Amino acid sequence: MNSPPCVITAASAVTSLGADVEAAWSGMMRNIRGIRPMQRLPRGRYRSDVAGEIPAELEAALEAPPGARVRRLALHAARQALRQAPGSRDRTGLVLATTKADIDGLGAALRGEIAQWPAHYDPAALAIDLAQALGLEGPVLAVSNACASGLVAVAQAARLLRRNDAERMLVVGVDVLHEFVLGGFSSLAALSPDPCRPFDANRTGLSLGEGAGAIALCREGSLAGTGLGVVRGWAVTNDAHHLTGPSPTGEGLQRALRGALAMAGMAPEAIDYINAHGTGTAYNDAMEMKAVAAVFGENAPPMTSMKGYFGHTLGACGVIELALCLKAMEQRTIPASMGLDSLDPGSALRIPAEHMPVPRLDAIISMKSGFGGVNAAVALTGMEAA
Amino acid sequence: MSDDIVITAWGFADARGFCGTRGARGVFGQDAAQWPEAFPEAFPRFGRLDPPCKLAMVAAELLGLKPPRDGVHADIGVSLGTRYGCLDADASFFATLWRPEGASPALFTYTLPSSSIAEVAIRYKLGGPNACFLAGEESGLTALWEGVRLVESGEARACVCLACDGVTPGTAAKTPGFDAPDAWEASAFLVEVSEYARARDRAPLAAVSIQCASDTETAADGDALSVLRACVQGGRDAALACPAALRRDEVLVVTAQR
């Protein structure tokens, strides 16, 4: 099925590399790792002492009032995006993507440190609060689909625009680091003791991160001002295979990739760059390499992971990385897969370990997968291709 | 009529028991040991599920779906609505976080609100689009609404629309400010394109369509999913108001098949 394209009019991201897309991109281009020894969270307790933590000085400068960290990060990213994006707020809606929302608050409540219900633990309440703080009067939804939440939210926002439920949609993805997720991934032996190395033959697991991203979308016909890119297609699928492990064949992700391309009306060879999920775990990366090889064949475009720069930001990663894909498009540079030293021998794909300036970077597909077997893919192009 | 969207099956489970299209009825309270009564064949995995997944699985089982011989049902999606998500698993996992032997990986795997989607998808091999919506009291209605929209748009040919919340009394008691003692039920509706249902010998119980509110005269009162259940069970018509979060002057019109 085809769907009218949506124009991305603004994009923002706050990560361990900095308070905006420019800072993150600049750090990436200088091969800076935002995965460092943890300062706020305890070391020596879990399988890893490194993570993509938001530095204290950056956190202090966020454009958001004191309160729950998850709210502060989300509000900071959302405000940045709305400043860039023209459009009236009364017909602007919001879709929030998160896996754990204010898990800090729930922990405090269960420990008896606070006596009231931790309101922002509920993603719906957080979404409504954000919309009110931003003065948005359109539809407000919260989605939570594991690590694919961000791209699922982009798909949901595009659906709302397709239905004319709003003139403009703001998609916000956010998750914060907490011992809850550190302890959880540690218990699954999924954390890498060292900064993660997606697609490397010697990869040892993922590095966690935290952050928020926001993108503003509007229907192609209602664009007022300049667009950054166009969402042309999306698909969400389920492996129906295992609660935590991906399908070993990558069949579910293949269907997501093919579905997004079909909706976009694009052939696989039209894609210039694949933004992988690339967590650095043995199973995820192997599954992605199989799926991409099956869909794109021998001439697959370059594929990289961004997780090596700022870690796996869980429900936020789809939005943050989409924002950085737009920057890559603008700069016509494919960012290196940070941490890649020797490519997994099972792969014949092009996964650059160095930044790769290219003459054309007009079409990107971003893919994310998560617990529960969910896969999501979004196909986007530059404005010239519109 | 080939593009009509219909409801062909439903299932419901709460602390009193469960019932649905397949006519199963049981009494289980919150004693998980009795719940497999809902399943016609052995389902050992059931005992390992967390409370919301168990509830969702019982409700979904009553839809009568069968996994395909090979592969997955790529055209059947799952739309889940939950108000409290994985609160129970979160609270249980927190309790293990700092224990000397380390946190529980078995509990951690259920600390996502979307876990019920995964369990239902795995059992019935549902490979289509899926989304987990959290929308307060209207989470279930939102999941139904978006499930109908998903089928209407052609992204899926059928969708299991699930509403599920399962918070145990222990978790409720230790979570400050938690005030929903009845957060223990699941509803499931199978929404599909009529042609797709016909090809699979599933008879429609009701037709559903989303319409402008001014074009309809009926408005539903009370809990939307209860009203819907009564419609498909009792053969009466209704109209469910759009979830407030979507801010649309629309209704979901339910026309029972008589």
XYZ file of C-alpha atoms in Angstrom:
644
model
C 0.000 0.000 0.000
C 1.113 3.542 -0.704
C 0.780 6.430 1.666
C 1.145 10.163 1.121
C 4.652 11.219 2.162
C 5.260 13.284 5.281
C 7.845 16.030 5.403
C 10.200 16.255 8.362
C 10.466 19.929 9.195
C 12.626 19.765 12.297
C 14.861 17.358 14.150
C 16.648 17.484 17.472
C 18.551 15.163 19.745
C 20.172 15.277 23.142
C 22.687 12.515 23.766
C 25.830 11.932 25.764
C 27.635 13.715 22.919
C 25.792 16.968 23.405
C 22.629 18.993 23.673
C 21.667 19.025 20.006
C 22.082 17.358 16.631
C 25.039 19.588 15.747
C 26.925 18.545 18.869
C 26.193 14.861 18.315
C 27.173 15.007 14.650
C 30.308 16.998 15.379
C 31.318 14.458 18.005
C 30.644 11.590 15.657
C 32.698 13.156 12.881
C 35.585 13.610 15.327
C 35.241 9.958 16.366
C 34.425 10.902 19.931
C 32.822 8.225 22.011
C 30.062 9.346 24.329
C 30.277 5.995 26.074
C 32.397 6.654 29.131
C 32.849 5.442 32.717
C 29.569 6.114 34.496
C 29.480 9.094 36.872
C 25.918 9.149 38.120
C 25.332 5.421 38.330
C 27.340 2.990 40.447
C 30.353 1.229 39.009
C 31.444 -2.274 39.910
C 27.938 -3.582 40.400
C 26.992 -4.691 36.897
C 28.670 -6.288 33.895
C 29.606 -2.893 32.528
C 30.874 0.327 34.074
C 30.521 2.352 30.891
C 27.444 3.940 29.355
C 26.304 6.880 27.302
C 25.341 9.021 30.286
C 24.285 12.619 29.816
C 27.106 14.570 31.497
C 26.138 16.551 34.602
C 27.120 19.891 33.060
C 24.979 19.191 30.024
C 22.079 18.116 32.182
C 22.327 21.319 34.194
C 22.026 23.366 31.015
C 18.956 21.604 29.599
C 16.166 23.844 28.458
C 13.691 22.425 30.942
C 12.652 23.138 34.514
C 13.706 20.861 37.382
C 11.764 17.642 37.698
C 11.894 14.068 36.489
C 14.945 13.519 34.279
C 12.870 11.835 31.616
C 10.624 14.884 31.380
C 13.576 17.274 31.252
C 15.281 15.424 28.411
C 12.063 15.079 26.443
C 11.098 18.705 26.907
C 14.547 19.913 25.881
C 14.468 17.938 22.628
C 10.861 18.866 21.895
C 11.440 22.593 22.402
C 14.433 22.559 20.086
C 12.423 20.871 17.366
C 9.424 23.161 17.682
C 11.645 26.239 17.408
C 12.832 25.035 14.019
C 9.427 24.000 12.724
C 6.877 26.473 11.461
C 3.227 25.713 12.106
C 0.418 26.439 14.489
C 0.381 24.514 17.728
C -3.358 24.079 17.903
C -3.274 21.533 15.073
C -0.050 19.934 16.261
C -0.163 16.567 17.989
C 2.411 14.527 19.847
C 3.415 10.881 19.884
C 5.731 9.890 22.699
C 7.980 6.836 22.472
C 9.541 5.387 25.585
C 10.225 2.019 27.129
C 10.479 2.906 30.813
C 9.403 6.575 31.088
C 10.072 7.760 34.665
C 11.475 4.535 36.029
C 13.365 6.697 38.542
C 10.013 7.751 39.975
C 8.689 4.217 40.309
C 11.877 3.140 42.058
C 11.583 6.029 44.494
C 7.938 5.187 45.179
C 8.617 1.514 45.805
C 11.482 2.408 48.156
C 9.149 4.688 50.067
C 11.070 7.844 49.170
C 7.949 9.455 47.746
C 4.425 8.937 48.984
C 2.467 9.610 45.813
C 1.916 7.801 42.525
C 4.894 8.590 40.252
C 2.871 10.327 37.564
C 5.496 10.300 34.829
C 6.034 6.561 35.171
C 2.860 6.421 33.085
C 3.869 7.268 29.499
C 0.377 8.577 28.787
C 0.609 11.076 31.631
C 4.082 12.108 30.493
C 2.862 12.614 26.933
C -0.085 14.741 28.055
C 2.148 16.770 30.340
C 4.639 17.401 27.530
C 1.881 18.426 25.132
C 0.493 20.866 27.688
C 3.904 22.318 28.443
C 4.478 22.834 24.732
C 1.016 24.221 24.062
C 0.128 21.456 21.598
C -3.585 20.901 21.128
C -3.660 18.050 18.631
C -3.899 14.316 19.339
C -1.596 12.930 22.028
C -0.512 9.303 22.151
C 2.151 7.288 23.922
C 3.557 4.119 22.387
C 5.915 1.616 23.925
C 7.237 -1.118 21.670
C 10.596 -1.951 23.208
C 13.628 -0.654 21.302
C 11.570 -0.118 18.155
C 9.362 2.417 20.001
C 10.880 5.440 18.264
C 10.232 4.236 14.727
C 6.840 2.830 15.726
C 6.011 6.343 16.957
C 7.135 7.855 13.649
C 4.854 5.408 11.829
C 1.987 6.264 14.170
C 2.472 9.998 13.656
C 2.516 9.488 9.891
C -0.735 7.521 10.169
C -2.374 10.374 12.084
C -1.256 12.823 9.403
C -2.502 10.505 6.664
C -5.903 10.528 8.360
C -5.837 14.301 8.637
C -6.085 13.995 12.414
C -3.499 16.759 12.702
C -1.678 19.275 10.570
C 1.631 18.576 12.190
C 2.936 15.900 14.526
C 5.815 16.024 16.948
C 7.420 12.669 17.686
C 9.444 12.549 20.887
C 11.522 9.554 21.913
C 13.068 9.436 25.374
C 14.597 7.040 27.868
C 16.910 7.539 30.826
C 19.600 5.374 32.312
C 18.742 3.761 35.589
C 20.004 0.821 37.584
C 16.797 -0.907 36.541
C 17.908 -1.220 32.916
C 21.567 -1.704 33.792
C 20.654 -4.521 36.155
C 18.245 -6.009 33.663
C 20.548 -6.130 30.680
C 23.355 -7.203 32.980
C 21.249 -10.137 34.192
C 20.729 -11.183 30.586
C 24.509 -11.020 30.013
C 23.809 -8.579 27.193
C 26.063 -5.718 28.374
C 29.526 -5.275 26.947
C 32.181 -4.538 29.589
C 33.811 -2.172 27.082
C 32.179 0.336 24.764
C 30.110 -1.621 22.262
C 31.440 -2.694 18.872
C 28.490 -3.280 16.553
C 29.099 -5.714 13.686
C 32.619 -6.467 14.857
C 33.731 -10.083 14.840
C 34.695 -9.713 18.493
C 31.651 -7.811 19.706
C 30.697 -8.570 23.283
C 27.324 -6.939 23.796
C 25.615 -3.592 23.985
C 26.360 -0.347 25.802
C 23.412 1.467 27.277
C 22.779 5.140 26.700
C 20.198 7.768 27.478
C 18.751 10.711 25.646
C 15.864 12.187 23.756
C 15.085 12.980 20.174
C 12.287 14.866 18.501
C 11.166 15.287 14.933
C 8.327 17.363 13.546
C 6.313 15.964 10.657
C 3.702 17.516 8.431
C 1.776 16.403 5.375
C 3.638 17.124 2.181
C 1.023 19.549 0.923
C 0.902 21.642 4.092
C 4.594 22.413 4.337
C 5.315 25.985 5.366
C 9.037 26.595 5.088
C 11.907 24.262 4.407
C 11.863 20.559 4.967
C 14.765 18.381 6.078
C 13.584 15.151 4.524
C 10.570 13.097 3.602
C 9.181 9.972 5.288
C 8.089 7.897 2.308
C 7.264 4.576 3.834
C 7.243 2.517 6.979
C 6.435 -0.940 8.208
C 6.190 -2.630 11.584
C 6.294 -6.404 11.887
C 6.695 -9.093 14.505
C 8.997 -12.120 14.409
C 6.472 -14.154 16.440
C 9.478 -16.154 17.509
C 10.860 -15.392 20.983
C 10.259 -12.954 23.827
C 13.785 -11.545 23.957
C 15.786 -13.076 21.131
C 15.481 -12.053 17.476
C 14.493 -14.534 14.811
C 17.728 -16.208 13.678
C 16.673 -15.863 10.037
C 15.818 -12.164 10.245
C 12.563 -12.974 8.447
C 10.542 -10.439 10.446
C 13.011 -7.651 9.772
C 13.078 -8.599 6.087
C 9.324 -8.099 5.956
C 9.678 -4.732 7.669
C 12.335 -3.581 5.205
C 10.364 -4.814 2.207
C 7.179 -3.281 3.572
C 8.737 0.142 4.070
C 10.274 0.072 0.596
C 6.984 -1.038 -0.948
C 5.036 1.730 0.746
C 7.670 4.213 -0.399
C 7.496 2.866 -3.942
C 11.262 2.422 -3.887
C 13.426 -0.426 -5.086
C 16.181 -1.662 -2.753
C 18.829 -0.251 -5.106
C 17.415 3.249 -4.588
C 18.647 3.247 -0.987
C 22.003 4.941 -0.396
C 22.533 4.132 3.287
C 21.112 1.767 5.878
C 20.945 3.013 9.451
C 21.093 -0.278 11.328
C 19.895 -0.993 14.818
C 23.371 -2.439 15.442
C 23.296 -2.984 19.178
C 26.543 -4.927 19.355
C 24.992 -8.130 20.660
C 25.911 -11.307 18.817
C 22.348 -12.240 17.933
C 20.945 -8.861 16.941
C 23.790 -7.953 14.624
C 23.863 -11.373 12.992
C 20.120 -11.212 12.420
C 20.364 -7.749 10.867
C 23.180 -8.748 8.549
C 21.144 -11.722 7.324
C 18.023 -9.628 6.784
C 19.874 -6.899 4.898
C 21.702 -9.423 2.719
C 18.388 -11.094 1.885
C 16.607 -7.862 0.970
C 19.400 -5.884 -0.661
C 21.546 -8.684 -2.092
C 25.155 -8.386 -3.170
C 24.936 -4.686 -3.915
C 23.567 -3.616 -0.557
C 24.309 0.008 0.270
C 26.676 0.844 3.143
C 25.219 0.094 6.557
C 26.400 1.417 9.919
C 25.319 1.551 13.522
C 25.317 4.715 15.623
C 25.234 2.871 18.959
C 29.043 3.013 19.294
C 28.897 6.796 19.718
C 26.306 7.267 22.438
C 25.048 3.818 23.350
C 21.669 2.200 23.005
C 19.085 4.766 24.020
C 16.264 2.166 23.989
C 12.900 3.762 23.199
C 14.574 6.966 22.053
C 17.026 5.452 19.579
C 14.677 5.407 16.603
C 14.029 9.149 16.823
C 17.560 10.214 17.785
C 19.119 8.218 14.976
C 16.557 9.406 12.445
C 17.498 12.982 13.362
C 21.140 12.110 12.748
C 20.286 10.391 9.453
C 18.899 13.717 8.250
C 22.180 15.334 9.208
C 24.070 12.628 7.328
C 21.914 13.379 4.299
C 22.628 17.084 4.564
C 26.362 16.478 4.918
C 26.437 13.648 2.347
C 28.502 11.624 4.755
C 27.853 8.128 6.001
C 28.999 7.997 9.612
C 31.420 5.210 10.443
C 30.277 2.253 12.496
C 32.162 3.252 15.635
C 33.979 0.385 17.321
C 34.252 -1.745 14.206
C 37.708 -3.222 13.896
C 37.349 -6.527 12.091
C 34.059 -7.166 10.354
C 32.070 -10.225 11.338
C 33.315 -12.872 8.899
C 29.745 -14.031 8.332
C 28.969 -10.807 6.506
C 29.708 -9.651 2.980
C 28.046 -6.308 3.623
C 29.727 -2.934 3.349
C 29.986 -1.653 6.903
C 32.424 1.242 6.875
C 34.730 1.723 9.838
C 35.660 5.205 8.584
C 33.388 8.101 7.754
C 32.432 7.947 4.123
C 31.734 11.114 2.137
C 29.516 10.206 -0.798
C 28.388 12.144 -3.876
C 24.758 11.207 -3.293
C 22.908 10.495 -0.075
C 19.266 10.996 -0.934
C 17.597 7.868 0.371
C 18.026 6.165 3.737
C 16.297 3.316 5.448
C 16.444 3.122 9.231
C 15.584 -0.078 11.051
C 15.133 -0.956 14.702
C 14.190 -4.201 16.433
C 13.375 -5.036 20.007
C 12.263 -7.463 22.672
C 9.027 -9.137 21.834
C 10.124 -9.648 18.245
C 9.110 -6.202 17.046
C 10.804 -4.775 13.938
C 10.277 -1.346 12.413
C 11.681 0.261 9.292
C 11.279 3.793 7.954
C 12.317 4.880 4.461
C 13.184 8.533 3.990
C 14.529 10.693 1.215
C 15.927 14.177 0.899
C 13.794 17.094 -0.216
C 15.298 17.060 -3.711
C 13.841 13.633 -4.286
C 10.398 14.858 -3.213
C -19.179 -4.917 0.803
C -15.777 -6.488 0.202
C -14.007 -3.722 2.111
C -16.298 -3.908 5.125
C -14.550 -4.301 8.439
C -16.052 -6.777 10.824
C -15.548 -8.225 14.271
C -15.494 -11.991 14.073
C -14.471 -13.052 17.553
C -14.060 -11.796 21.072
C -12.661 -12.954 24.371
C -12.768 -11.613 27.885
C -11.092 -12.521 31.144
C -11.233 -11.018 34.600
C -11.114 -12.190 38.190
C -14.513 -13.852 37.882
C -13.730 -16.015 34.897
C -13.450 -15.926 31.158
C -15.769 -16.191 28.208
C -15.769 -15.466 24.533
C -16.599 -16.597 21.062
C -15.544 -20.141 21.687
C -17.965 -20.289 24.572
C -15.395 -21.313 27.107
C -16.175 -20.413 30.644
C -14.047 -20.854 33.698
C -13.621 -19.593 37.197
C -10.099 -18.852 38.154
C -9.843 -15.860 40.401
C -6.210 -14.950 40.570
C -5.011 -18.507 40.986
C -2.878 -19.007 37.944
C -2.925 -22.755 38.340
C -6.520 -22.885 37.137
C -6.091 -20.636 34.127
C -4.990 -23.231 31.577
C -8.615 -24.363 31.551
C -8.940 -21.819 28.783
C -6.605 -23.791 26.578
C -7.774 -26.834 24.684
C -4.319 -28.315 24.575
C -1.248 -28.294 26.780
C 0.429 -24.897 26.980
C 3.317 -25.287 29.423
C 4.630 -21.814 28.725
C 1.517 -20.302 30.281
C 2.818 -20.848 33.784
C 5.873 -18.691 33.116
C 3.966 -15.651 31.890
C 3.485 -12.548 34.009
C -0.062 -11.584 35.103
C -0.945 -9.238 32.207
C 0.353 -11.736 29.670
C -1.676 -14.520 31.257
C -4.823 -12.422 31.105
C -4.139 -11.340 27.522
C -3.425 -14.913 26.507
C -6.686 -16.219 27.938
C -8.677 -13.485 26.178
C -6.808 -14.025 22.910
C -7.204 -17.799 23.069
C -10.965 -17.328 22.957
C -10.649 -15.735 19.506
C -10.018 -19.185 18.106
C -6.974 -18.241 16.037
C -4.695 -20.999 14.815
C -1.058 -20.616 13.854
C -0.269 -21.373 10.209
C 1.471 -24.635 9.337
C 4.553 -22.720 8.238
C 5.766 -19.187 8.756
C 3.577 -16.498 10.245
C 0.289 -14.735 9.598
C 2.041 -11.710 8.094
C -1.234 -9.907 7.534
C -2.573 -10.133 11.088
C -1.465 -7.379 13.432
C -1.812 -6.798 17.168
C -2.939 -3.520 18.732
C -2.579 -3.471 22.507
C -3.877 -0.924 24.961
C -2.758 -0.964 28.564
C -3.027 1.570 31.339
C -0.581 0.121 33.821
C 1.592 -1.790 31.389
C 4.166 -3.888 33.191
C 3.831 -2.311 36.643
C 3.671 -5.728 38.248
C 6.820 -6.999 36.539
C 8.601 -3.698 37.208
C 7.831 -3.873 40.925
C 8.847 -7.535 41.126
C 12.058 -6.896 39.212
C 12.945 -3.915 41.410
C 12.731 -6.259 44.392
C 15.464 -8.441 42.893
C 17.705 -5.641 41.661
C 20.097 -5.470 44.570
C 19.996 -9.032 45.842
C 23.390 -10.731 46.187
C 22.818 -13.259 43.408
C 21.940 -10.494 40.955
C 18.704 -9.355 39.392
C 16.263 -11.821 37.877
C 16.580 -12.144 34.095
C 13.264 -14.021 33.980
C 11.462 -11.048 35.515
C 13.345 -8.486 33.425
C 12.047 -10.001 30.202
C 8.530 -8.976 31.188
C 9.369 -5.380 32.102
C 7.956 -3.925 28.903
C 4.318 -2.885 28.433
C 4.350 -4.609 25.047
C 5.138 -8.089 26.418
C 1.554 -9.253 25.884
C 1.864 -8.511 22.170
C 4.900 -10.750 22.023
C 3.290 -13.656 23.820
C 0.139 -13.537 21.726
C 2.157 -13.122 18.519
C 4.385 -16.077 19.376
C 1.526 -18.441 20.208
C -0.586 -17.667 17.137
C 2.298 -16.665 14.847
C 1.003 -13.156 14.187
C 3.687 -11.385 12.177
C 1.822 -8.248 11.137
C 2.121 -4.676 12.384
C 1.897 -4.165 16.125
C 1.694 -1.279 18.515
C 1.305 -0.851 22.243
C -0.683 2.225 23.291
C -0.771 3.724 26.752
C -3.653 6.148 27.018
C -4.861 6.064 30.594
C -8.424 4.866 31.073
C -8.961 4.876 27.327
C -6.046 2.614 26.496
C -8.264 -0.267 25.422
C -10.508 1.920 23.314
C -7.443 3.500 21.714
C -6.077 0.081 20.806
C -9.410 -0.869 19.273
C -9.632 2.405 17.391
C -6.113 2.148 16.018
C -6.614 -1.522 15.210
C -9.660 -0.678 13.098
C -7.668 2.111 11.422
C -4.815 -0.288 10.729
C -7.159 -2.667 8.918
C -8.979 0.173 7.202
C -5.714 1.559 5.816
C -4.620 -1.813 4.446
C -1.522 -2.097 6.633
C -3.068 -5.281 8.028
C -5.926 -7.490 6.831
C -6.853 -8.412 10.380
C -5.905 -7.185 13.815
C -6.151 -8.612 17.306
C -7.225 -5.629 19.392
C -6.268 -6.265 22.994
C -6.942 -4.350 26.171
C -5.136 -5.711 29.155
C -4.190 -4.762 32.686
C -3.067 -7.119 35.390
C -1.793 -5.666 38.641
C -1.626 -8.073 41.561
C -2.839 -6.965 45.004
C 0.726 -7.185 46.346
C 2.018 -4.689 43.808
C -0.993 -2.458 44.218
C -0.449 -2.381 47.986
C 3.189 -1.374 47.841
C 2.863 1.267 45.103
C 1.994 4.613 46.679
C -1.015 6.297 45.166
C -2.127 3.270 43.159
C -5.890 3.399 43.259
C -7.220 0.972 40.679
C -8.097 -2.240 42.523
C -9.988 -3.475 39.478
C -6.968 -3.399 37.161
C -7.358 -7.072 36.418
C -8.978 -7.846 33.106
C -8.364 -8.388 29.438
C -10.544 -8.009 26.373
C -9.728 -9.173 22.873
C -11.510 -8.510 19.605
C -10.597 -9.870 16.202
C -11.157 -7.105 13.665
C -10.757 -7.966 10.013
C -11.690 -7.166 6.458
C -14.890 -9.111 5.765
C -13.491 -10.742 2.654
C -10.469 -11.964 4.599
C -12.724 -13.368 7.317
C -15.011 -15.060 4.804
C -12.068 -16.776 3.162
C -11.226 -18.278 6.537
C -14.770 -19.290 7.413
C -15.052 -16.777 10.210
C -18.550 -15.385 10.486
C -19.001 -11.690 11.309
C -20.543 -10.805 14.657
C -20.699 -7.085 13.935
C -19.637 -4.585 11.317
C -17.536 -1.653 12.495
C -16.804 1.662 10.866
C -15.475 4.994 11.995
C -17.802 7.835 11.132
C -18.253 11.510 11.772
C -20.129 11.901 15.057
C -22.758 14.143 13.521
C -23.767 11.307 11.167
C -24.818 9.009 13.983
C -27.473 9.175 16.634
C -26.249 6.606 19.123
C -23.656 7.349 21.752
C -22.209 4.806 24.109
C -22.162 5.274 27.834
C -19.846 3.740 30.343
C -16.951 1.497 29.569
C -16.563 1.340 25.807
C -15.230 -2.189 25.625
C -18.033 -3.535 27.822
C -20.495 -1.921 25.467
C -18.758 -3.442 22.490
C -18.726 -6.855 24.122
C -22.440 -6.586 24.811
C -23.025 -5.658 21.184
C -21.191 -8.551 19.636
C -22.555 -10.966 22.208
C -26.104 -9.717 22.292
C -26.645 -8.581 18.735
C -27.328 -4.910 19.364
C -25.926 -1.762 17.766
C -23.891 0.948 19.400
C -21.526 3.797 18.747
C -18.358 4.331 20.756
C -17.002 7.842 21.113
C -13.486 8.501 19.867
C -10.795 8.368 22.564
C -10.330 11.857 23.934
C -6.605 11.792 23.219
C -7.252 11.606 19.473
C -9.419 14.704 19.590
C -11.684 13.704 16.731
C -15.386 14.269 16.478
C -15.883 10.681 15.404
C -17.527 7.501 16.603
C -16.944 3.824 16.039
C -20.252 2.536 14.790
C -21.008 -1.082 15.658
C -23.726 -2.785 13.650
C -24.538 -6.240 14.941
C -25.173 -9.093 12.516
C -28.585 -10.536 13.195
